[in-house]
XYZ file of C-alpha atoms in Angstrom:
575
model
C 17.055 -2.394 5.434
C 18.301 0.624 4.582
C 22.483 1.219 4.999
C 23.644 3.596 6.999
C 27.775 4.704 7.844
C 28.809 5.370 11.093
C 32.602 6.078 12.540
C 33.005 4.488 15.942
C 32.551 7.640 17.940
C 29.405 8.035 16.469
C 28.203 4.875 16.256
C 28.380 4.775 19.893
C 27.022 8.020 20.532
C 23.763 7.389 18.527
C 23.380 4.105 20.177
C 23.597 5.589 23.545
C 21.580 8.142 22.023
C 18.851 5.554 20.888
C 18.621 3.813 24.166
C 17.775 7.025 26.044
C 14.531 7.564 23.792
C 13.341 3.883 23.779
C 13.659 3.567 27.438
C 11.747 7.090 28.410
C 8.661 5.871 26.116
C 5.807 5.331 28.185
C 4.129 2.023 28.968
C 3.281 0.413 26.246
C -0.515 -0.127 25.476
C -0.314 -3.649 24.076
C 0.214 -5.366 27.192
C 0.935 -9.047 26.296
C -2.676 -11.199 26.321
C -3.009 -13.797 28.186
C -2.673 -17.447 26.396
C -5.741 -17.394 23.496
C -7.886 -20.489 23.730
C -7.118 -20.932 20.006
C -3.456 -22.227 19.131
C -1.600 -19.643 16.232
C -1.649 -21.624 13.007
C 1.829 -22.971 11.725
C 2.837 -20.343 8.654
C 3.586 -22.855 5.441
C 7.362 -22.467 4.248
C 6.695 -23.661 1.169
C 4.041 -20.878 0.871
C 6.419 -18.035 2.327
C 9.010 -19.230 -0.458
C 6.277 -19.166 -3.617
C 5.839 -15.626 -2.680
C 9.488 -15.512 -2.577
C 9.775 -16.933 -5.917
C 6.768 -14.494 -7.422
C 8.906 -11.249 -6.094
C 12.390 -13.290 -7.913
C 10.049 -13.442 -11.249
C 8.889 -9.843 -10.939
C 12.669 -8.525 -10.003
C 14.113 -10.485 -13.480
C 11.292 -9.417 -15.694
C 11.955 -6.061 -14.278
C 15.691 -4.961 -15.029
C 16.899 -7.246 -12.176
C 15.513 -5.204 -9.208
C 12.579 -4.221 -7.140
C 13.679 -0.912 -6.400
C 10.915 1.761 -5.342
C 9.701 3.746 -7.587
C 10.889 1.109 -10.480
C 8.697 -1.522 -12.490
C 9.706 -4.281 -10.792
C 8.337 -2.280 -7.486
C 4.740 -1.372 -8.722
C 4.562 -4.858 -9.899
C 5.235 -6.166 -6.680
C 2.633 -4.281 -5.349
C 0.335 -5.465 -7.592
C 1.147 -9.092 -6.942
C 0.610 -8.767 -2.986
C -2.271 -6.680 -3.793
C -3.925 -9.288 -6.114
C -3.510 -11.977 -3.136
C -5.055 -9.837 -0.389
C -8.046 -8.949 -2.216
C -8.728 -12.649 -3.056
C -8.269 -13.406 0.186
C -11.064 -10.786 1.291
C -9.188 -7.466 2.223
C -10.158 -4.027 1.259
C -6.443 -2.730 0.088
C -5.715 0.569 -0.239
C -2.279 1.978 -2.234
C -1.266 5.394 -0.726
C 0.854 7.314 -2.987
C 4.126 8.930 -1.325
C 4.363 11.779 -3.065
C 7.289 13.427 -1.057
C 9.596 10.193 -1.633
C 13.046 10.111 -3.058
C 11.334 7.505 -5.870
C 7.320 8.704 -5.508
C 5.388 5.098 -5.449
C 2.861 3.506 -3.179
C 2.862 2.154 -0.051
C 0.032 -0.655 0.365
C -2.225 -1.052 3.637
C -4.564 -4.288 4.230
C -6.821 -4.148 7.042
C -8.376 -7.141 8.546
C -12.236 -5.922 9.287
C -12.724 -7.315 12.656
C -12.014 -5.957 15.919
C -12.723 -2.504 17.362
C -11.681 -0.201 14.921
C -9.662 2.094 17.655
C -7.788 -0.879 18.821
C -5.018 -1.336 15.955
C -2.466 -3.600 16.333
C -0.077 -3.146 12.808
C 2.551 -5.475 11.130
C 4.788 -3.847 8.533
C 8.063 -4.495 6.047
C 9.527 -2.774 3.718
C 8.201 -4.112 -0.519
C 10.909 -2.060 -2.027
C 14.957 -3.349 -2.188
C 18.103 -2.125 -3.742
C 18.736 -1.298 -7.576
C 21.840 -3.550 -7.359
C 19.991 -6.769 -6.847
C 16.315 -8.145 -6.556
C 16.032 -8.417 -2.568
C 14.833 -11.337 -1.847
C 16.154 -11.217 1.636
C 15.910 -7.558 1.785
C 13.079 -7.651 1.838
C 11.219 -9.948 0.106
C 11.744 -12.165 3.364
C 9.922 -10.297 5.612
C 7.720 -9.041 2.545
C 6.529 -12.807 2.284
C 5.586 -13.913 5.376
C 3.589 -11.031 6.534
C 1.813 -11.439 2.732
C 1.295 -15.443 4.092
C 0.109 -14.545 7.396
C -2.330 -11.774 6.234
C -3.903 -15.007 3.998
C -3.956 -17.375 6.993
C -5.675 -14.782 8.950
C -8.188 -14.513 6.187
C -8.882 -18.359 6.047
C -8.920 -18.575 9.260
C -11.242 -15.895 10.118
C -11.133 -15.985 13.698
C -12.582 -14.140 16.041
C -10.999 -10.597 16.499
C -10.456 -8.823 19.969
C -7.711 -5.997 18.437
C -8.315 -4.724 14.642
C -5.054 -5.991 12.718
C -3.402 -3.871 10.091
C -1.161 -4.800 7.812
C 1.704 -2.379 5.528
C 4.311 -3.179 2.658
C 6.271 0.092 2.313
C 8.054 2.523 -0.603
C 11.317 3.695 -0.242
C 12.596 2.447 2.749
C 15.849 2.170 1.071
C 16.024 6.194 0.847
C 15.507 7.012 3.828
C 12.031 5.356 5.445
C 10.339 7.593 3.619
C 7.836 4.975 3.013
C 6.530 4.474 6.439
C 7.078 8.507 7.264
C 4.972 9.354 4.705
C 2.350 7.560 6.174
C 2.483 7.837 10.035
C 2.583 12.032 9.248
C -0.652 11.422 7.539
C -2.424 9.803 10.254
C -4.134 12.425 12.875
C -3.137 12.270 16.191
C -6.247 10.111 17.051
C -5.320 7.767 14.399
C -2.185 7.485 15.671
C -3.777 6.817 19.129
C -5.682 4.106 18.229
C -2.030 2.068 16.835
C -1.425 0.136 20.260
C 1.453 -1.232 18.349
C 3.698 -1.714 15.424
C 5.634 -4.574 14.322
C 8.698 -4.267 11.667
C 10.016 -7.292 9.881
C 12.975 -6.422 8.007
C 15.603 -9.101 6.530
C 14.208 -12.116 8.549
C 15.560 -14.811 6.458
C 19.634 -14.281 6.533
C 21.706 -16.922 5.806
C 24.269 -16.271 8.474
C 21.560 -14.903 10.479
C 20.938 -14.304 13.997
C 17.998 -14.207 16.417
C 17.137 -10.627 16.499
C 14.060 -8.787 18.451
C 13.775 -4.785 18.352
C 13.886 -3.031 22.042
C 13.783 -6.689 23.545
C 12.916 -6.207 26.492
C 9.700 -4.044 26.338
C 6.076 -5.292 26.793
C 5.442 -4.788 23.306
C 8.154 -7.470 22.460
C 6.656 -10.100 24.796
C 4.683 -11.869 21.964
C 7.690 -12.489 19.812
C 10.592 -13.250 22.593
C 7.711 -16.021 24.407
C 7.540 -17.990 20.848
C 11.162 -17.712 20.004
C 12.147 -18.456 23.515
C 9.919 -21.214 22.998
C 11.757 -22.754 20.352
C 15.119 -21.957 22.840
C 16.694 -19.894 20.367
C 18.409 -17.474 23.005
C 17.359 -13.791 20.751
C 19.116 -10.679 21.106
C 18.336 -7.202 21.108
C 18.453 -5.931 17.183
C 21.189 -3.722 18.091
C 22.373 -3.556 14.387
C 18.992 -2.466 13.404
C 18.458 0.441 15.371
C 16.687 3.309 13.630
C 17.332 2.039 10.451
C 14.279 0.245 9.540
C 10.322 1.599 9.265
C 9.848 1.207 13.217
C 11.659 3.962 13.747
C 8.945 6.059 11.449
C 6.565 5.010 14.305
C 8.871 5.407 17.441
C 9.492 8.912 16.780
C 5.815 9.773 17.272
C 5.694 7.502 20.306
C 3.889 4.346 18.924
C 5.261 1.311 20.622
C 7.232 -0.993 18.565
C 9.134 -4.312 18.254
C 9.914 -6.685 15.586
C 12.464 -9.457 13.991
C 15.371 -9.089 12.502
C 18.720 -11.810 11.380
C 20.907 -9.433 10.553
C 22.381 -7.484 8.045
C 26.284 -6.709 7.293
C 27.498 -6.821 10.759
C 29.386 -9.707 11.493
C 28.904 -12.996 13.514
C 30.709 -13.199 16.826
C 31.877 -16.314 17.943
C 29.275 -16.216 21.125
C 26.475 -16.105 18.563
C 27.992 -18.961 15.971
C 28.468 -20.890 19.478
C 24.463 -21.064 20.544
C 22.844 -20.270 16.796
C 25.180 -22.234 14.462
C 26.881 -20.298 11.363
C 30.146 -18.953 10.629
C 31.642 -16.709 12.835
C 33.454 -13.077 11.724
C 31.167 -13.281 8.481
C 28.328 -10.909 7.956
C 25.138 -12.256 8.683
C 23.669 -11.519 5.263
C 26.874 -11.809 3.026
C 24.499 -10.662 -0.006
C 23.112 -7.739 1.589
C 22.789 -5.043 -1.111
C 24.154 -6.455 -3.522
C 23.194 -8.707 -6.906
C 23.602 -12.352 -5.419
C 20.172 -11.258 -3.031
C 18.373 -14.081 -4.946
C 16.170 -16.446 -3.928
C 18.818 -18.793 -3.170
C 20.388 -16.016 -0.153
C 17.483 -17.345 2.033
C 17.709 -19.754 5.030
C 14.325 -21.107 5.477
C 15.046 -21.917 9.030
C 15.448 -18.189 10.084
C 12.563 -17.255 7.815
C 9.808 -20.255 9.028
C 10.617 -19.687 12.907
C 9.944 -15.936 11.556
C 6.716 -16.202 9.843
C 5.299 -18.731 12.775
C 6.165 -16.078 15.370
C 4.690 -13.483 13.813
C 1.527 -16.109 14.022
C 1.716 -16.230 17.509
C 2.053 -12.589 18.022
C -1.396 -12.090 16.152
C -3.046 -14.688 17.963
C -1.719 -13.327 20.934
C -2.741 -10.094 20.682
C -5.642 -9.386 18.348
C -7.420 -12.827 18.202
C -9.879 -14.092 20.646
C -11.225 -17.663 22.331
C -13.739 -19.985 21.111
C -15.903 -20.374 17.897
C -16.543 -16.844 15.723
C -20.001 -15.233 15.103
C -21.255 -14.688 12.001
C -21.107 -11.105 11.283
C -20.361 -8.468 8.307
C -19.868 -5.219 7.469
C -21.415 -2.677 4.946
C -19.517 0.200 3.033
C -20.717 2.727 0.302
C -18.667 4.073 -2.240
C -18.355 7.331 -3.146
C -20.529 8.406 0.248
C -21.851 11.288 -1.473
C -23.403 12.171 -4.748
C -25.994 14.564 -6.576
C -28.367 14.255 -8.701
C -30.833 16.671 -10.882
C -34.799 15.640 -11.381
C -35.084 13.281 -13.836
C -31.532 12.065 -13.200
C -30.127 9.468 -11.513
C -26.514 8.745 -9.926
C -25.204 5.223 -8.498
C -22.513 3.930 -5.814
C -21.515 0.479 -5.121
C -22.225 -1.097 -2.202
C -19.726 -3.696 -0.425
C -19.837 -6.086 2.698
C -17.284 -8.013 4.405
C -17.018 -10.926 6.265
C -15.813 -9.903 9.968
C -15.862 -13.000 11.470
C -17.293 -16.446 11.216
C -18.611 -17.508 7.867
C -19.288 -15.973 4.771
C -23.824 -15.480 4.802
C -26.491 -13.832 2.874
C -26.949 -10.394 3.084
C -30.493 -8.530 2.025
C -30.099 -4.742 1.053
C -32.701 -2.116 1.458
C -32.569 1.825 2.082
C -34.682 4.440 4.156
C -34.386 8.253 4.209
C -34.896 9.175 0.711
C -37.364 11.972 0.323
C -40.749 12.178 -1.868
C -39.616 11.754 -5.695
C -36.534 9.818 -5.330
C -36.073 5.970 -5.539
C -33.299 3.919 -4.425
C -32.777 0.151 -5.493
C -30.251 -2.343 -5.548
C -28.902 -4.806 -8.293
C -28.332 -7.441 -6.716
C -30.785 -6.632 -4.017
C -28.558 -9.375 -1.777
C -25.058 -10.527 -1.401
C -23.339 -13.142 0.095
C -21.268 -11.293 2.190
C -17.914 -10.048 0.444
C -19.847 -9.270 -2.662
C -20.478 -5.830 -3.775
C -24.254 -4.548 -5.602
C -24.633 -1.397 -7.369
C -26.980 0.805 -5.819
C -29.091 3.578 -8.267
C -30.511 6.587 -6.641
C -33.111 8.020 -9.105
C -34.815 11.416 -8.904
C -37.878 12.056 -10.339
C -38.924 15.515 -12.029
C -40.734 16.759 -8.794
C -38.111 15.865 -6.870
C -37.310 18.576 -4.105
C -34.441 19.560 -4.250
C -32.000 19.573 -1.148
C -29.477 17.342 0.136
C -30.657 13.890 2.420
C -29.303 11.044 4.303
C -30.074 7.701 3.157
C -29.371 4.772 5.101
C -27.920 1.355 3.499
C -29.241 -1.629 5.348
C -27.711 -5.005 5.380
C -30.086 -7.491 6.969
C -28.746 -11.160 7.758
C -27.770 -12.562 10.827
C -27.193 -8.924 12.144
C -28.422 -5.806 10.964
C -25.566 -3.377 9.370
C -25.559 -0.018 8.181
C -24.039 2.729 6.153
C -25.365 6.024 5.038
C -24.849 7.765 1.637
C -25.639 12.049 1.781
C -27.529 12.657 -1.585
C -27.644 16.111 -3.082
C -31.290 16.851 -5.607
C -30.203 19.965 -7.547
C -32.917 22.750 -8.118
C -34.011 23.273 -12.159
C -31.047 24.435 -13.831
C -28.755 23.276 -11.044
C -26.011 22.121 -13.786
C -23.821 25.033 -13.379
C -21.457 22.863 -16.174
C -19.285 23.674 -19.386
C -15.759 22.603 -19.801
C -13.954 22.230 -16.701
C -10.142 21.949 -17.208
C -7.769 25.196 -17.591
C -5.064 25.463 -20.459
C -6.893 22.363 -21.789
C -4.251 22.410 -24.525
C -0.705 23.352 -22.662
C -1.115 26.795 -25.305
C -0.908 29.312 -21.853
C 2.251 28.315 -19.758
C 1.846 26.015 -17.113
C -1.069 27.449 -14.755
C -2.939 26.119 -13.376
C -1.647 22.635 -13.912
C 1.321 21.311 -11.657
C 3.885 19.670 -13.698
C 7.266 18.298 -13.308
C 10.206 20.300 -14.751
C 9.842 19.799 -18.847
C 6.765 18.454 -18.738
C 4.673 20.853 -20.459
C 6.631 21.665 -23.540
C 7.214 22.526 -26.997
C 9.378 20.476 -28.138
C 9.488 19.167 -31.934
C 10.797 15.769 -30.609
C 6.654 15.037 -30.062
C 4.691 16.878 -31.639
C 1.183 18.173 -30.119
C -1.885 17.133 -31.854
C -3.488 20.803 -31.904
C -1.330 23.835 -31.406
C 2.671 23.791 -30.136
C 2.247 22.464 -26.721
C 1.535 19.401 -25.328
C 2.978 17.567 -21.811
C 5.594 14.824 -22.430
C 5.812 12.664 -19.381
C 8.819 10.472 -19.354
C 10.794 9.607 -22.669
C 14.169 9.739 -21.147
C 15.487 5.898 -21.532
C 16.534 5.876 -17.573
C 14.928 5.393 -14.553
C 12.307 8.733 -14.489
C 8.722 9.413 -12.318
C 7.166 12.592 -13.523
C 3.693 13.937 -12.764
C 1.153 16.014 -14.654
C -1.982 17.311 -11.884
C -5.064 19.932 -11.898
C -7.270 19.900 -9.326
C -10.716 21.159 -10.757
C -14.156 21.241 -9.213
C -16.976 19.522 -11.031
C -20.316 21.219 -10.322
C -23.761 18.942 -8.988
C -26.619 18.603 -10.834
C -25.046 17.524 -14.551
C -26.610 15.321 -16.693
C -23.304 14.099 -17.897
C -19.298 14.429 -17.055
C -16.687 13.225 -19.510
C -13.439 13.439 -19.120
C -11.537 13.090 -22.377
C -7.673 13.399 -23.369
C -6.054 12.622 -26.478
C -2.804 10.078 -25.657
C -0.043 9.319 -27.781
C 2.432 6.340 -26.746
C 6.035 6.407 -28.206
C 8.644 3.628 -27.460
C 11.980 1.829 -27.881
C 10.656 -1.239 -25.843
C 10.131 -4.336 -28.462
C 8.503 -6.837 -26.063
C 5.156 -7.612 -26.843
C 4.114 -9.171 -23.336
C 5.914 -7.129 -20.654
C 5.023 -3.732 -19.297
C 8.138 -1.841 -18.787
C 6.990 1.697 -18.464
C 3.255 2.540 -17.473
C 0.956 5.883 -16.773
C -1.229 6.142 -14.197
C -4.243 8.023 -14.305
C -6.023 8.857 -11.302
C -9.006 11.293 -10.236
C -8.558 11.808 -6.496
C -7.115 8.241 -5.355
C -9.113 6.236 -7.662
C -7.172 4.899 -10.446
C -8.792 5.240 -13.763
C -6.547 3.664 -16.360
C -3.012 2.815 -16.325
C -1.844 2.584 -19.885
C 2.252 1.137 -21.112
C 4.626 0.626 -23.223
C 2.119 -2.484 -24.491
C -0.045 0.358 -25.752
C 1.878 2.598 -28.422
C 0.390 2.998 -31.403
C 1.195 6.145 -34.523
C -0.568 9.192 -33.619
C -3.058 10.280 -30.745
C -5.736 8.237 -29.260
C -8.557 9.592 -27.864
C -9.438 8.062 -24.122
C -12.953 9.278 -22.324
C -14.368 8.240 -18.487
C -17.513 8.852 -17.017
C -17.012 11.440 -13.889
C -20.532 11.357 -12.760
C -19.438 9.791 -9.689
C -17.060 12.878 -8.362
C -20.226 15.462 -9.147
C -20.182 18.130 -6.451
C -16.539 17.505 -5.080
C -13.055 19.181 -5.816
C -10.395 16.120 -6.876
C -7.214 16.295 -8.382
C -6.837 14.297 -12.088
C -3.422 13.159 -12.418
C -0.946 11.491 -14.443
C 2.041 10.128 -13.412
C 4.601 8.489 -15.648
C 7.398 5.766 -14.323
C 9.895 4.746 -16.712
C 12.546 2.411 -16.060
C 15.935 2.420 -16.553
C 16.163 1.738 -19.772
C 15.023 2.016 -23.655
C 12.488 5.033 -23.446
C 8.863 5.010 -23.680
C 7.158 8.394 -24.290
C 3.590 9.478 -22.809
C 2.368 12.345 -24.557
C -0.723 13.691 -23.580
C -3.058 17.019 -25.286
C -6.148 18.700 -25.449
C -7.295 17.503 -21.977
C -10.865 18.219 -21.452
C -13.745 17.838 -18.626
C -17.222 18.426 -20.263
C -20.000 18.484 -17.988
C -23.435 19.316 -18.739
């Protein structure tokens, strides 16, 4: 949870403030469901706390903290990453580039449901530098990371599409969670019937704490803790400082559990809940004694087993799931010339029921051009690489084909296919001021990036871009978007990399560049990697033929012993 000051006057104003705008919201859209045939599963503790350990791990490998933008936070995201797409999910990392520490938030959605029926549960991944949060907010970090397993396992049948979020930077400012509902369209936004926010759910000297308490959207989480007779409370402490408020202000209903921050116990509260009264419910909160050990696993199991029963409630249906899948291409477009060929990976899902066999086949492709599949079936889940092929009479024009999977449904996808005319390959090399020798255009750099400097020197000429370097915590980002032509043979991308550094572990990754062509990530390369001189690094682009995508680098350095990224003659070759 982020911290936030207030004097009296204003305190009171903003909370009179705040209670105006909740109550004029309209009706909320996730009316509570009746009782689901199928109970909620009970959420492991011990499971919750080995995720708890994993993000204690990361944080003291890591300079001691998990802050955004830090190591410690992109290796917590790739830790809950790792787990969800074992478990199944298709995980997507959204980069926040207008954050105070630009990092990723991560987004896991489960695949069944209807897809404009979204009911979302989200906590913050990112703590304080001063400590490793473990209760803020690894707590409620953990059991939404357990719950989106269980769901998995489970695999129940889905009335509501469930989406899960671990945000960036909610520490700064939200920015995290802000970043992410302004990206969403208004119909996108539409189809989130409600959000959930768990935020510092395991506090020692915690409370019983549910955001705007009373509305419908509540319901699911005040009938399970009023189950358990725990007597909750409106989460006045919380109020607009934690990622609901990202989705309140653009009037997407919201709720969520809290135990409490620094605000103090009253003696009411230590008289029905137990605890110490006039002590702050989290007496670690910001600060380095956050460890695992500033956990009650009371607060945090009744936590993780309500949010349970709010899925079940809402998004899961009665009685024994149907078999069913999904199929997905990827890239959905591509080009190819006569003679050529271009491929795309196909990959299916398990919606609900059991994992089954699914046969692949295609339709629409015109005379001259072949499709085929390796393997030409999956068990659903699996992924096969599908190769369109033109021949050299191939007419040229662009085509729908349709991806079939055939099992105990029939499933489809398309894939739009470009056939260049003879001489289509309108190629050469593709990157401006390949070498840094012309200023800056028309790359976008961070201040100092693009430089001169004898420090490093550049393998050809006097300029070269140094990302990072500086021995403290640093993010700084090299970009060019460039348009790569249809109808190449081939498209290489090729830079020459040199990697500099004061870091003497041999086994931990400190400091690490990204390298990404639109959102895909192509390499990420660290202070594991340095090595005298320049190395030459090369990737196939064929897949990004007849689309304009940005090619980035971004370099995060922590916050201390410097590692240097220095990057030259940058070059896209296609022809």
């Amino acid at each position: 949870m982020r911290r936030r000051t207030l004097n009296l006057g204003t305190a009171v104003a903003l909370l009179a403030g705040a209670t105006a705008v909740f109550v004029a919201q309209p009706v909320p859209a996730v009316p509570p469901a009746a009782p689901a045939a199928l109970a909620a599963p009970d959420i492991s503790i011990t499971n919750v706390q080995a995720h708890l350990t994993q993000f204690q791990t990361i944080a003291t490998q890591n300079g001691g903290n998990r802050r955004a933008g830090s190591a410690g936070y992109t290796a917590s995201v790739a830790y809950v990453k790792s787990r969800l797409q074992s478990a199944g999910y298709t995980v997507t990392e959204q980069y926040c580039s207008d954050c105070t520490y630009p990092s990723n938030n991560l987004i896991a959605e489960w695949p069944g449901g209807p897809a404009d029926q979204v009911v979302m549960f989200g906590a913050h991944l990112d703590g304080v530098s001063a400590g490793p949060g473990i209760n803020d907010n690894g707590s409620g970090s953990a059991a939404l990371l357990e719950n989106a397993l269980v769901l998995a396992q489970q695999n129940p049948t889905m009335t509501k599409r469930v989406r899960f979020a671990w945000w960036t930077d909610e520490e700064q400012g939200l920015n995290g969670s802000d970043f992410y509902v302004r990206s969403l369209t208004t119909t996108q936004r539409g189809y989130i019937k409600g959000y959930y926010n768990f935020d510092m759910v395991g506090s020692t000297n915690g409370g019983y704490f549910i955001n705007r308490i009373t509305s419908a959207t509540a319901a699911p989480l005040k009938e399970y803790w009023d189950s358990l007779n725990l007597q909750p409370e409106e989460n006045v402490e919380g109020q607009g400082r934690s990622d609901d408020y990202s989705f309140a202000r653009y009037s997407i209903q919201t709720s969520g559990y809290a135990a409490g921050a620094s605000a103090r116990k009253t003696s009411t509260q230590a008289a029905k809940w137990g605890g110490t009264s006039g002590a702050s419910y989290d007496p670690c909160y910001h600060r380095s004694c956050d460890t695992s050990s500033n956990i009650s696993t009371t607060h945090l199991n009744r936590s993780a087993d309500g949010i349970a029963y709010a899925i079940w409630q809402l998004a899961v249906g009665s009685g024994t799931p149907t078999n069913d899948f999904s199929v997905s291409v990827s890239p959905t477009s591509g080009s190819v010339a006569p003679g050529a060929s271009t491929t795309a990976t196909v990959s299916t899902a398990t919606t609900s029921g059991s994992a089954q066999t699914v046969a692949l086949s295609a339709s629409g492709a015109p005379a001259g051009v072949t499709v085929s599949f390796s393997p030409s079936s999956v068990t659903s889940g699996g992924s096969s690489t599908m190769t369109v092929a033109a021949s050299s009479s191939a007419p040229a024009g662009t085509y729908t084909i349709t991806v079939t999977g055939t099992g105990s449904a029939t499933r489809t996808a398309t894939y739009s296919v470009t056939v260049t005319g003879s001489g289509g390959c309108t190629g050469g090399q593709l990157i401006g001021n390949s070498s840094f020798e012309n200023g800056t255009t028309p790359w976008t750099a961070s201040t100092g990036v693009i430089t001169n400097s004898a420090s490093q020197p550049a393998r050809t000429g006097s300029y070269k871009a140094w990302l990072n370097g500086a021995g403290y915590s640093l993010t700084e980002t090299l970009s060019q978007s460039v348009t790569i032509p249809a109808g190449c043979a081939s498209y290489t991308l090729a830079f020459y990399l040199h990697i500099d550094t004061a870091e003497t572990t041999t086994s931990i990754a400190y400091d690490r560049l990204t390298v990404q062509v639109g959102t895909t990530t192509l390499a990420t390369y660290s202070n594991l990697n340095k090595a005298a001189g320049y190395t030459l690094r090369t990737f196939n682009l064929a897949a990004y033929a007849g689309q304009t995508v940005t090619l980035k680098f971004t370099g995060v350095e922590d916050s201390s012993l410097q590692t240097s990224f220095v990057i030259d003659d940058v070059t896209l070759q296609a022809s």
